């Protein structure tokens, strides 16, 4: 008598007599293709046992179970902004540095809104009302931390002025 066991604690599927298994298939659904779940989301798995060596009680004993891969939290560690003085608090060139992403994955953060706290030229100027957007092919596997608090490196350089006169 063989029993198909699903251990939800560590995600393993095994038989009480694993030496008798010819095939153990883990499927995302009833399709004939096997799947590997790597993206965030909810899944239902179906494990099917077939054996060429033993007669099984059912044609293909199965077990199904549900699991979830949660989104990984990304931290915005630094925001850098710079521009030439234009008497506004708008910014145009902003870069965000992140941590917490999986190496090799295509995910980044764009700063989609916000402004300088002052329109005057200088260094270490604060930024406020920042909004962010995840981008990249793997962005669906990530979420931004609830309240980002990155290091801000923002500056406004002095505008070069040229003088000319006629005499």
Tab-separated table of C-alpha atoms in Angstrom:
chain	number	residue	atom	x	y	z
A	1	UNK	CA	0.000	0.000	0.000
A	2	UNK	CA	1.516	3.339	-1.051
A	3	UNK	CA	0.417	6.733	0.179
A	4	UNK	CA	1.118	10.032	-1.537
A	5	UNK	CA	2.117	12.569	1.122
A	6	UNK	CA	2.303	16.349	0.712
A	7	UNK	CA	4.416	18.115	3.341
A	8	UNK	CA	3.221	21.736	3.327
A	9	UNK	CA	5.956	22.855	5.743
A	10	UNK	CA	8.846	22.293	3.377
A	11	UNK	CA	7.063	21.820	0.046
A	12	UNK	CA	8.043	18.186	-0.540
A	13	UNK	CA	5.906	15.491	-2.083
A	14	UNK	CA	6.839	11.876	-1.434
A	15	UNK	CA	5.463	8.363	-1.112
A	16	UNK	CA	5.610	6.333	2.065
A	17	UNK	CA	7.609	3.853	-0.030
A	18	UNK	CA	9.591	6.071	-2.431
A	19	UNK	CA	11.557	3.150	-3.912
A	20	UNK	CA	8.393	1.948	-5.646
A	21	UNK	CA	7.870	5.104	-7.683
A	22	UNK	CA	8.532	5.084	-11.373
A	23	UNK	CA	7.237	8.613	-11.969
A	24	UNK	CA	6.195	11.421	-9.653
A	25	UNK	CA	4.861	14.411	-11.588
A	26	UNK	CA	4.188	17.825	-10.132
A	27	UNK	CA	1.886	19.880	-12.329
A	28	UNK	CA	0.485	23.380	-12.085
A	29	UNK	CA	-2.851	22.223	-13.495
A	30	UNK	CA	-4.360	19.261	-15.366
A	31	UNK	CA	-2.242	19.872	-18.457
A	32	UNK	CA	0.290	17.301	-19.556
A	33	UNK	CA	3.200	19.684	-19.118
A	34	UNK	CA	5.171	19.964	-15.922
A	35	UNK	CA	5.743	23.473	-14.554
A	36	UNK	CA	8.237	25.163	-12.316
A	37	UNK	CA	6.706	28.000	-10.339
A	38	UNK	CA	9.129	30.915	-10.096
A	39	UNK	CA	6.877	33.991	-10.295
A	40	UNK	CA	4.812	35.544	-7.522
A	41	UNK	CA	1.242	34.298	-7.503
A	42	UNK	CA	-1.147	31.618	-6.268
A	43	UNK	CA	-0.789	28.074	-7.534
A	44	UNK	CA	-2.546	24.744	-7.289
A	45	UNK	CA	-0.335	21.726	-7.780
A	46	UNK	CA	-1.285	18.191	-8.659
A	47	UNK	CA	1.107	15.357	-7.923
A	48	UNK	CA	0.508	12.115	-9.805
A	49	UNK	CA	2.160	8.758	-9.164
A	50	UNK	CA	2.524	6.067	-11.804
A	51	UNK	CA	4.369	2.792	-11.452
A	52	UNK	CA	5.418	0.148	-13.905
A	53	UNK	CA	6.384	-2.207	-11.073
A	54	UNK	CA	3.294	-2.145	-8.860
A	55	UNK	CA	-0.455	-2.207	-9.294
A	56	UNK	CA	-1.844	0.959	-7.758
A	57	UNK	CA	-5.243	1.205	-6.023
A	58	UNK	CA	-6.315	3.991	-8.347
A	59	UNK	CA	-5.344	4.414	-11.971
A	60	UNK	CA	-3.124	7.378	-11.038
A	61	UNK	CA	-3.132	8.321	-7.329
A	62	UNK	CA	-3.012	12.096	-7.023
A	63	UNK	CA	-2.785	14.768	-4.369
A	64	UNK	CA	-3.504	18.442	-4.889
A	65	UNK	CA	-2.448	21.363	-2.784
A	66	UNK	CA	-2.331	25.148	-3.009
A	67	UNK	CA	0.625	27.399	-2.366
A	68	UNK	CA	1.602	31.012	-2.860
A	69	UNK	CA	4.832	32.676	-3.883
A	70	UNK	CA	4.680	36.131	-2.334
A	71	UNK	CA	6.181	39.231	-3.891
A	72	UNK	CA	9.671	40.147	-2.657
A	73	UNK	CA	9.958	43.581	-1.049
A	74	UNK	CA	12.366	46.024	-2.701
A	75	UNK	CA	13.990	48.819	-0.715
A	76	UNK	CA	14.808	52.134	-2.371
A	77	UNK	CA	18.183	52.970	-0.850
A	78	UNK	CA	19.090	56.179	-2.659
A	79	UNK	CA	17.549	58.822	-4.911
A	80	UNK	CA	19.849	61.111	-6.881
A	81	UNK	CA	18.650	64.226	-8.694
A	82	UNK	CA	20.490	67.064	-10.403
A	83	UNK	CA	19.674	69.929	-12.688
A	84	UNK	CA	20.782	73.390	-13.707
A	85	UNK	CA	18.971	76.288	-12.005
A	86	UNK	CA	15.727	77.169	-13.810
A	87	UNK	CA	13.807	78.971	-10.987
A	88	UNK	CA	11.429	75.994	-10.509
A	89	UNK	CA	11.313	73.086	-8.082
A	90	UNK	CA	10.676	70.592	-10.918
A	91	UNK	CA	13.221	67.870	-11.553
A	92	UNK	CA	14.063	66.103	-14.766
A	93	UNK	CA	16.962	63.703	-14.130
A	94	UNK	CA	16.350	61.389	-11.187
A	95	UNK	CA	17.844	57.969	-10.483
A	96	UNK	CA	16.778	55.494	-7.811
A	97	UNK	CA	19.021	52.766	-6.395
A	98	UNK	CA	17.363	49.632	-5.018
A	99	UNK	CA	18.275	46.626	-2.890
A	100	UNK	CA	16.504	43.347	-2.279
A	101	UNK	CA	16.117	42.242	-5.890
A	102	UNK	CA	17.258	38.808	-7.026
A	103	UNK	CA	20.476	38.913	-9.115
A	104	UNK	CA	19.751	38.423	-12.806
A	105	UNK	CA	16.152	39.621	-12.588
A	106	UNK	CA	14.982	42.559	-14.704
A	107	UNK	CA	13.505	44.999	-12.181
A	108	UNK	CA	14.195	48.645	-11.423
A	109	UNK	CA	12.440	51.680	-9.984
A	110	UNK	CA	11.578	54.917	-11.761
A	111	UNK	CA	10.866	58.101	-9.831
A	112	UNK	CA	7.651	59.257	-11.499
A	113	UNK	CA	6.913	62.422	-9.549
A	114	UNK	CA	8.059	64.844	-6.903
A	115	UNK	CA	9.953	68.087	-6.619
A	116	UNK	CA	12.840	69.901	-4.949
A	117	UNK	CA	11.985	71.625	-1.668
A	118	UNK	CA	13.786	74.757	-2.936
A	119	UNK	CA	14.329	76.267	-6.369
A	120	UNK	CA	17.676	77.820	-5.349
A	121	UNK	CA	21.041	76.485	-6.538
A	122	UNK	CA	22.917	74.368	-3.998
A	123	UNK	CA	23.833	70.903	-2.756
A	124	UNK	CA	22.001	68.546	-0.392
A	125	UNK	CA	18.622	69.957	-1.345
A	126	UNK	CA	15.688	67.900	-0.164
A	127	UNK	CA	13.122	66.241	-2.414
A	128	UNK	CA	9.451	65.862	-1.508
A	129	UNK	CA	6.259	64.211	-2.736
A	130	UNK	CA	8.236	61.440	-4.434
A	131	UNK	CA	6.298	58.731	-6.263
A	132	UNK	CA	7.791	55.531	-7.622
A	133	UNK	CA	6.995	52.885	-10.209
A	134	UNK	CA	8.450	49.406	-10.641
A	135	UNK	CA	9.663	48.614	-14.164
A	136	UNK	CA	11.211	45.656	-15.948
A	137	UNK	CA	10.119	42.228	-17.155
A	138	UNK	CA	10.175	40.766	-13.613
A	139	UNK	CA	8.406	43.657	-11.831
A	140	UNK	CA	5.386	41.430	-11.051
A	141	UNK	CA	7.525	39.476	-8.575
A	142	UNK	CA	8.266	42.542	-6.452
A	143	UNK	CA	6.625	45.240	-4.387
A	144	UNK	CA	8.047	48.467	-3.006
A	145	UNK	CA	8.476	48.819	0.722
A	146	UNK	CA	5.469	50.509	2.322
A	147	UNK	CA	7.152	53.815	3.205
A	148	UNK	CA	10.395	54.337	1.298
A	149	UNK	CA	12.982	56.437	3.144
A	150	UNK	CA	15.970	56.599	0.786
A	151	UNK	CA	19.096	58.708	1.144
A	152	UNK	CA	18.564	61.839	-0.957
A	153	UNK	CA	21.409	63.301	-3.028
A	154	UNK	CA	19.917	66.283	-4.835
A	155	UNK	CA	21.582	69.361	-6.207
A	156	UNK	CA	20.848	72.346	-8.400
A	157	UNK	CA	23.875	73.788	-10.130
A	158	UNK	CA	24.211	77.467	-10.868
A	159	UNK	CA	23.151	78.583	-14.282
A	160	UNK	CA	25.940	80.034	-16.370
A	161	UNK	CA	25.232	83.598	-17.344
A	162	UNK	CA	26.968	85.502	-20.102
A	163	UNK	CA	27.122	89.256	-20.252
A	164	UNK	CA	27.611	91.351	-23.296
A	165	UNK	CA	27.466	95.074	-23.866
A	166	UNK	CA	27.870	97.504	-26.622
A	167	UNK	CA	29.768	100.777	-26.321
